[in-house]
PDB file of C-alpha atoms in Angstrom:
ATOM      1  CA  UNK A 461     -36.505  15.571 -23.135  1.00  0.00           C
ATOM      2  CA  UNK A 462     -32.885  15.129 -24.439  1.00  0.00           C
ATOM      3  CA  UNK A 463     -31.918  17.556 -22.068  1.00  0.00           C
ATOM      4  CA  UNK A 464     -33.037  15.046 -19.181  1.00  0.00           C
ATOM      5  CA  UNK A 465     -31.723  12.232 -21.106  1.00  0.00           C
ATOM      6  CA  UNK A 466     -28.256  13.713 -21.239  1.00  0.00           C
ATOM      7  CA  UNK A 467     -28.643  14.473 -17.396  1.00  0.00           C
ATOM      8  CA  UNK A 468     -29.876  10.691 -16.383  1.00  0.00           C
ATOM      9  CA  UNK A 469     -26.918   9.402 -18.744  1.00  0.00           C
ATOM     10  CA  UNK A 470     -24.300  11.722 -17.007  1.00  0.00           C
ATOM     11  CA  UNK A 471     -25.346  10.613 -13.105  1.00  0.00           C
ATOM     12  CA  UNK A 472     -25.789   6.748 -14.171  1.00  0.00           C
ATOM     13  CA  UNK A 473     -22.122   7.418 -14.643  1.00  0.00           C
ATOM     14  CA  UNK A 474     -21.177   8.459 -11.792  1.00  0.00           C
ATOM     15  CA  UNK A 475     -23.707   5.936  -9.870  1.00  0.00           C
ATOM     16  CA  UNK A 476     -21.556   2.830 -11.452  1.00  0.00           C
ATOM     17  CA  UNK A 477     -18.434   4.341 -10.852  1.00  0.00           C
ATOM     18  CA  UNK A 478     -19.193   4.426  -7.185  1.00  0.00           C
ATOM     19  CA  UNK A 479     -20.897   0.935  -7.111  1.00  0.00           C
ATOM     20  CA  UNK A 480     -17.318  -0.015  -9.218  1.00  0.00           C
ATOM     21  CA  UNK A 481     -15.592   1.428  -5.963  1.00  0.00           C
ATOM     22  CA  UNK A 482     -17.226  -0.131  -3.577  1.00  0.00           C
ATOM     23  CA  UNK A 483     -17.101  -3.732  -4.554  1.00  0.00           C
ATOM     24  CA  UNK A 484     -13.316  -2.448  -5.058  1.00  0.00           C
ATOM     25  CA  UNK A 485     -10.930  -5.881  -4.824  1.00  0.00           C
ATOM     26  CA  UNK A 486      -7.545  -5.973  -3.519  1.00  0.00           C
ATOM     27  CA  UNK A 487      -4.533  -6.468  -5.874  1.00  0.00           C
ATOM     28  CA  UNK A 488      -1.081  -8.295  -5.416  1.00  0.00           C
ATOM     29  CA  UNK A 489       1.878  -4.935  -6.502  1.00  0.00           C
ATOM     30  CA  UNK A 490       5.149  -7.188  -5.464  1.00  0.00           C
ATOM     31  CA  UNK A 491       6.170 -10.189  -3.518  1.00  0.00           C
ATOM     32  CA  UNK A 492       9.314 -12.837  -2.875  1.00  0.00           C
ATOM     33  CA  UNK A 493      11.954 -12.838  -0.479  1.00  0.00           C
ATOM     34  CA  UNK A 494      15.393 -10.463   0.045  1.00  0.00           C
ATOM     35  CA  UNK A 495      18.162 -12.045   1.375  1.00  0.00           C
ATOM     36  CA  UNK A 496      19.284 -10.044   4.880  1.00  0.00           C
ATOM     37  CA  UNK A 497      23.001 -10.761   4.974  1.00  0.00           C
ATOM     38  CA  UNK A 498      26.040 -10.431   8.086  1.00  0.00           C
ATOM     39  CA  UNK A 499      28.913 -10.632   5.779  1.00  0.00           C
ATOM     40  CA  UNK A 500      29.764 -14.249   4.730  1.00  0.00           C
ATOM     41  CA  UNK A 501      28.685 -16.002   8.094  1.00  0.00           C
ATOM     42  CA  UNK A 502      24.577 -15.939   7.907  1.00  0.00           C
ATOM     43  CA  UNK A 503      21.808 -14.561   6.091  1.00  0.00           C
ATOM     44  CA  UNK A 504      17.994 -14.189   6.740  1.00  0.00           C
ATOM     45  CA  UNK A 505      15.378 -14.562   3.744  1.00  0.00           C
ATOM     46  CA  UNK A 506      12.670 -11.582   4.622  1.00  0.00           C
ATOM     47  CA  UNK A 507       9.588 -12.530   2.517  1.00  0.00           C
ATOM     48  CA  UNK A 508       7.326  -9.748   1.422  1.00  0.00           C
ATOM     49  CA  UNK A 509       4.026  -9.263  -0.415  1.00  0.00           C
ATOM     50  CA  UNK A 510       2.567  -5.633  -0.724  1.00  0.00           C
ATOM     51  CA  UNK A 511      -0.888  -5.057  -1.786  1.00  0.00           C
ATOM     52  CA  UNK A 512      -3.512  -2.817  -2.898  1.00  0.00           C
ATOM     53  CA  UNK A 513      -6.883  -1.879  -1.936  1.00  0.00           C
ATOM     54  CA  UNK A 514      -8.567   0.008  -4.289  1.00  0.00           C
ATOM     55  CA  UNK A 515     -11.430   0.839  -2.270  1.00  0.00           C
ATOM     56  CA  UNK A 516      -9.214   2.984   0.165  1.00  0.00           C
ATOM     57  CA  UNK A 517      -6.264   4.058  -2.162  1.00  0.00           C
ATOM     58  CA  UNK A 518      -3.717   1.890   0.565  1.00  0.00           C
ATOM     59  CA  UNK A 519      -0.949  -0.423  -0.126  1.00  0.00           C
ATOM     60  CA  UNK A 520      -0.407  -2.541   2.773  1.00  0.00           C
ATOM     61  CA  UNK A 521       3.049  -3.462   3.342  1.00  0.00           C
ATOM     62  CA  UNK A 522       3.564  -6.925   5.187  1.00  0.00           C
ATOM     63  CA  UNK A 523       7.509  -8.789   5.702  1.00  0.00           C
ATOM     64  CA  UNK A 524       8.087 -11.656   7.229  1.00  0.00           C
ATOM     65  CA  UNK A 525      11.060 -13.778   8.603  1.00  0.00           C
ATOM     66  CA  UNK A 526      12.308 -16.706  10.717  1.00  0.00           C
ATOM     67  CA  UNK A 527      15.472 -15.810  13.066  1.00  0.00           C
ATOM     68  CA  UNK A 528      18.618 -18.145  12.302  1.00  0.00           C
ATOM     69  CA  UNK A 529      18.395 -20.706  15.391  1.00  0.00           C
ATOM     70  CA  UNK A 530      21.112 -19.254  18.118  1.00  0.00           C
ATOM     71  CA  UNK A 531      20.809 -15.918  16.885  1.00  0.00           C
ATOM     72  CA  UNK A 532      18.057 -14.103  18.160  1.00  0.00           C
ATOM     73  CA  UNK A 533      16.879 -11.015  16.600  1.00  0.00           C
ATOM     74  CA  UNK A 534      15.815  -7.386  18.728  1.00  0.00           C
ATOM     75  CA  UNK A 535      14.141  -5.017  15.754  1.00  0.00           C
ATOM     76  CA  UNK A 536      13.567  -5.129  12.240  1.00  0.00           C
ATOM     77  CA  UNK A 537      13.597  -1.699  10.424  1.00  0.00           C
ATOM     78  CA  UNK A 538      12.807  -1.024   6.791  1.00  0.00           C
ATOM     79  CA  UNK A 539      14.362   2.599   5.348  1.00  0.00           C
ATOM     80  CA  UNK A 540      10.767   3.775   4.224  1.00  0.00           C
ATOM     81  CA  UNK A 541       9.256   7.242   3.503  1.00  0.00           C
ATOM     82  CA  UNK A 542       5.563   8.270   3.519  1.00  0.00           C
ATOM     83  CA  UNK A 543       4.263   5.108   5.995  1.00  0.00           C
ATOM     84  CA  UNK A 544       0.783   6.008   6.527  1.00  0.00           C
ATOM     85  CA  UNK A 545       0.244   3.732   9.447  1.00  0.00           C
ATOM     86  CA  UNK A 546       1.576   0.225  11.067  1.00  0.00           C
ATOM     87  CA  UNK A 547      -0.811  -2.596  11.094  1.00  0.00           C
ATOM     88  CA  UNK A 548      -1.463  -2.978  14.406  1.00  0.00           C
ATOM     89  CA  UNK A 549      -0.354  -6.250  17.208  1.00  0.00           C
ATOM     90  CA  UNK A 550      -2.570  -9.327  16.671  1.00  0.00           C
ATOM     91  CA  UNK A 551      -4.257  -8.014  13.157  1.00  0.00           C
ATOM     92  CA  UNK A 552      -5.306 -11.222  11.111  1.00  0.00           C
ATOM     93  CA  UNK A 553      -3.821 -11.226   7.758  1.00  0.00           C
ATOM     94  CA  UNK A 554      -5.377 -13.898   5.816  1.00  0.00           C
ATOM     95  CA  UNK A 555      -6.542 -15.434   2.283  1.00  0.00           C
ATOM     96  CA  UNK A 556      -5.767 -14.534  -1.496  1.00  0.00           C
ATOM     97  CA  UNK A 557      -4.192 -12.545  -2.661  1.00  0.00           C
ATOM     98  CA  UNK A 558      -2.082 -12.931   0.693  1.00  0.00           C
ATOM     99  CA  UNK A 559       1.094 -14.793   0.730  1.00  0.00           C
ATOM    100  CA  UNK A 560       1.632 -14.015   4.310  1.00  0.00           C
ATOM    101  CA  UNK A 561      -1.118 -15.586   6.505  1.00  0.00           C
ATOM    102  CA  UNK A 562      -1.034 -15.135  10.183  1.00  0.00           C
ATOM    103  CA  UNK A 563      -1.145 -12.600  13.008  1.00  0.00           C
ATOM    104  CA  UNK A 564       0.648  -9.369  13.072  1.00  0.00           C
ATOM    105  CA  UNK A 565       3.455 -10.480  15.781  1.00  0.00           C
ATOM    106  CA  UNK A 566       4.481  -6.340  16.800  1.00  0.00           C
ATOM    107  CA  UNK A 567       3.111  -3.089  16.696  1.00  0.00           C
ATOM    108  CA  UNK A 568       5.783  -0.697  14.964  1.00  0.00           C
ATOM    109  CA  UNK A 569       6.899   2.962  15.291  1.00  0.00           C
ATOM    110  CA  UNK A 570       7.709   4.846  12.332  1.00  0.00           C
ATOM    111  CA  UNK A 571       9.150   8.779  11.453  1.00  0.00           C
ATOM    112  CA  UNK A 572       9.932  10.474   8.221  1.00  0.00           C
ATOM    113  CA  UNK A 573      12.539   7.868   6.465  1.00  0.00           C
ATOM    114  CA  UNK A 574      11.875   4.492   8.454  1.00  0.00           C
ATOM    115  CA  UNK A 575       9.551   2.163  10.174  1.00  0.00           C
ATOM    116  CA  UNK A 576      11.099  -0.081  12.987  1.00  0.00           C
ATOM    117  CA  UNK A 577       9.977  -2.867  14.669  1.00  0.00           C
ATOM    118  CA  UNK A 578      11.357  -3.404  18.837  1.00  0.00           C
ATOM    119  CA  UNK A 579      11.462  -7.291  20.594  1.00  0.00           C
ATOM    120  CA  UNK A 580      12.568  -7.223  24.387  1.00  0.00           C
ATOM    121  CA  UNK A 581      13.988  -9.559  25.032  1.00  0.00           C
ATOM    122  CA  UNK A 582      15.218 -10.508  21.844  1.00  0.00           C
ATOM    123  CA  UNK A 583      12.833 -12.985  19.528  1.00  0.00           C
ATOM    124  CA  UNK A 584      14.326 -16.490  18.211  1.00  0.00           C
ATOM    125  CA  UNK A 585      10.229 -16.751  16.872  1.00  0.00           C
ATOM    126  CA  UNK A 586       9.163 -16.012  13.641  1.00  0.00           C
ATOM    127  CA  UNK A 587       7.544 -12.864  13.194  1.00  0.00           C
ATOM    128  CA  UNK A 588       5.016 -10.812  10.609  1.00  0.00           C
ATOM    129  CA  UNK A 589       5.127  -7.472  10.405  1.00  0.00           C
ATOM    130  CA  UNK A 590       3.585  -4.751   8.247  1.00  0.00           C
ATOM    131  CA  UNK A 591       2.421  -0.929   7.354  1.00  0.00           C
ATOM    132  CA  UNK A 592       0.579   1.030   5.190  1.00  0.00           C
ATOM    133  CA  UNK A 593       1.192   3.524   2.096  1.00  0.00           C
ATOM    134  CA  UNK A 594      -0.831   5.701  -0.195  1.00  0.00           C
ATOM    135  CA  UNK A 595       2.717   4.875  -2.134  1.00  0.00           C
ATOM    136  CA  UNK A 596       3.282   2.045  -4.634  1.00  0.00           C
ATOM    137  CA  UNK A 597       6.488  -0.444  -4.181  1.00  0.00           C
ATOM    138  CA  UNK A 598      10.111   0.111  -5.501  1.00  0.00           C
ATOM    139  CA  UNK A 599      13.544  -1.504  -3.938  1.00  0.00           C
ATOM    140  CA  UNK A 600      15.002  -0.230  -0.558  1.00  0.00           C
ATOM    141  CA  UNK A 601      16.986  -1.035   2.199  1.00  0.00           C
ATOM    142  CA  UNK A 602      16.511  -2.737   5.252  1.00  0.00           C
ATOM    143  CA  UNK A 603      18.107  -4.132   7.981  1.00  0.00           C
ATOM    144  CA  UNK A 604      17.803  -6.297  11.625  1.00  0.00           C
ATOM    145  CA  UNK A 605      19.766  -5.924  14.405  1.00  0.00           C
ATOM    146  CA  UNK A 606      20.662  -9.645  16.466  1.00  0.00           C
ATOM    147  CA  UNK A 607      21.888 -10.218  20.446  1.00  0.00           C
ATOM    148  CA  UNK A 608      24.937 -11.722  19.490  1.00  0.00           C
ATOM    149  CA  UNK A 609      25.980 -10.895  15.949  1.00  0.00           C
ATOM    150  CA  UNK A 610      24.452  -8.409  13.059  1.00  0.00           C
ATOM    151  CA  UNK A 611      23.073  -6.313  12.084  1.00  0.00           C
ATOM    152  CA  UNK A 612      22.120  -8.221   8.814  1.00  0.00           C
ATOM    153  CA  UNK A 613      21.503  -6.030   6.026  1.00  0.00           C
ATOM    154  CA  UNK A 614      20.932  -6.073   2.145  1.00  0.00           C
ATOM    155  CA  UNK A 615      23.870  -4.919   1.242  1.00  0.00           C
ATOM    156  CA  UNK A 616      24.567  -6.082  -2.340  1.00  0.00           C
ATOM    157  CA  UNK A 617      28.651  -5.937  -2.143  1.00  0.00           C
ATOM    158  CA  UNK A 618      27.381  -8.921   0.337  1.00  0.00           C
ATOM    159  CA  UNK A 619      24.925 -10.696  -1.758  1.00  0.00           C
ATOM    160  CA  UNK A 620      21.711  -9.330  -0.452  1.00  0.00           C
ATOM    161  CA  UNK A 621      18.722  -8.887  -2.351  1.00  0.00           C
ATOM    162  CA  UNK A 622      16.860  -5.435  -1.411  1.00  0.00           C
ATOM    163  CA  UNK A 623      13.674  -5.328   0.108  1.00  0.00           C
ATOM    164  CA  UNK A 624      10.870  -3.593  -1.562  1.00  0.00           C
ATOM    165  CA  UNK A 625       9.360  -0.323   0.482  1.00  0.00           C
ATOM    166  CA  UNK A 626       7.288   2.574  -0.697  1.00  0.00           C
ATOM    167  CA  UNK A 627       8.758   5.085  -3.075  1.00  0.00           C
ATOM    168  CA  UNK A 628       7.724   8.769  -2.831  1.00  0.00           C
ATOM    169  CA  UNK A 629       8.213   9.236  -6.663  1.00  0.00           C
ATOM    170  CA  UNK A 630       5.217   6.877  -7.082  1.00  0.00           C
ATOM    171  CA  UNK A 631       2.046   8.934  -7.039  1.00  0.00           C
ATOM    172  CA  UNK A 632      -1.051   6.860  -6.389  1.00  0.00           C
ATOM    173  CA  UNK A 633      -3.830   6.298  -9.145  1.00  0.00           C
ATOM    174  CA  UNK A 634      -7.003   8.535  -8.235  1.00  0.00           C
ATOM    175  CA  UNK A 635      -9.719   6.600  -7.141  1.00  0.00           C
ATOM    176  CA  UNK A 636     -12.252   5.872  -9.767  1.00  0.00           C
ATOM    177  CA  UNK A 637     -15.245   7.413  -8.305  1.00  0.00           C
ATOM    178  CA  UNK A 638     -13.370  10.730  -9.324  1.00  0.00           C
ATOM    179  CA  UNK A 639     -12.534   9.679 -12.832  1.00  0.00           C
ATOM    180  CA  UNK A 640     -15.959   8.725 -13.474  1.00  0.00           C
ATOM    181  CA  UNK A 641     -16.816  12.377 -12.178  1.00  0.00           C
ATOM    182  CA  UNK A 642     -14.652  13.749 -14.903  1.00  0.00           C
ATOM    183  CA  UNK A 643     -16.333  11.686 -17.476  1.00  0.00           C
ATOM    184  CA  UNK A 644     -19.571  12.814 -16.519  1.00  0.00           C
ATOM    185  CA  UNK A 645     -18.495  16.817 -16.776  1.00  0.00           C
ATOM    186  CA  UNK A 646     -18.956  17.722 -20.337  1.00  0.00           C
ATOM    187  CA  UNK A 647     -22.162  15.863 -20.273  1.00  0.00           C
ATOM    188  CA  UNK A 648     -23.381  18.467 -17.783  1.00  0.00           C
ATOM    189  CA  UNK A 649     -21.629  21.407 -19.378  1.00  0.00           C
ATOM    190  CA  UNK A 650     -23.833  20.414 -22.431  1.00  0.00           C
ATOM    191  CA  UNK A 651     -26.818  20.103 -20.268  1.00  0.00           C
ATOM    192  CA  UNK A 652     -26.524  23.439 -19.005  1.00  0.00           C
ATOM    193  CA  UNK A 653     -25.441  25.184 -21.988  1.00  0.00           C
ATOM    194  CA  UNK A 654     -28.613  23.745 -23.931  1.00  0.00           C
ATOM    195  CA  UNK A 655     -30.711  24.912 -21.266  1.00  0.00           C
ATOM    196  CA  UNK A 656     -29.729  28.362 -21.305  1.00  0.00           C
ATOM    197  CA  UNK A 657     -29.441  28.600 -25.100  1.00  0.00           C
ATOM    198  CA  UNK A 658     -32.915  27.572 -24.482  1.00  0.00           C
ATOM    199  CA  UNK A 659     -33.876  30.255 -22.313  1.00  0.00           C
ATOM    200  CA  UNK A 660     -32.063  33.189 -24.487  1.00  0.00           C
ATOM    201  CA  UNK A 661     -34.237  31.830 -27.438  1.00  0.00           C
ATOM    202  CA  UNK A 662     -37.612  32.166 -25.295  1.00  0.00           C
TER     203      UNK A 662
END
């Protein structure tokens, strides 16, 4: 009977740590603003929030800015490794813990160190932009690149701020389902060593 007990015990374990996962809630890791600068002249504030869903091991990246009026801007590019995906054209972002509400104004490209975003013609609209990462936030660089003047960039001899992006030193928490499986192993090593002691002594 304690045998069983020990059993029941170990998969009631692993049963909430699932139910734990599912009703997983999303997080806030980092938000405010960097300041994009084009040497003394002009600057753009990029505002940020990045957050985490538990449930899917994901931080979604999401920027957003307002071109300076008379300077229209044609892409937006963040120096970012590991993107996992870009939120795609017309996604609803939305609700706590969102800063950024809206719609996703353009679908992205990325490769191995960046993710850029393209407008053609040129924007003068405010836009929100974002990606995914299985990697948590640290400071990077980005830039955008205008019609007439730019490109602005964070570059601190200028007074910018950097912008956060993933970092691939970061290695993301293992979900909890697989924790909970971890607890519940020395429970059924005892289990089965019990039951064969039991057996030998038969």
């Amino acid at each position: 009977m304690r045998h069983h007990k020990l059993a029941i015990t170990a998969v009631a374990l692993a049963l909430c740590a699932r139910d734990q996962t599912a009703q997983a809630s999303l997080t806030v890791e980092a938000s405010g603003t960097g300041d994009l600068v084009f040497g003394t002249v002009s600057d753009i504030p990029v505002s940020y929030d990045v957050v985490f869903d538990s449930s899917t091991s994901l931080y979604t990246y999401l920027y957003s800015f307002t071109p300076i009026s008379g300077l229209n801007v044609g892409q937006f590019t963040i120096n970012a490794q590991y993107v996992n995906s870009v939120v795609a054209l017309n996604a609803l972002i939305s609700g706590a813990p969102y800063d950024l509400n809206g719609s996703i104004t353009a679908g992205g490209t990325f490769g191995n160190t960046y993710v850029s975003w393209t407008w053609n013609p040129y924007t003068s609209q405010s836009q929100l932009v974002g990606y995914t990462s299985y990697f948590g936030p640290t400071t990077g660089t980005a830039s955008l690149n205008g019609d007439l003047s730019g490109p602005w960039g964070d570059n601190p001899g200028s007074g910018g701020t950097d912008v956060t992006v993933p970092s691939p030193a970061t290695v993301p928490e293992p979900p909890s389902v697989i924790a909970a499986i971890l607890v519940a192993v020395p429970f059924g090593v005892r289990v089965l060593r019990d039951l064969r002691q039991k057996r030998i002594a038969r």
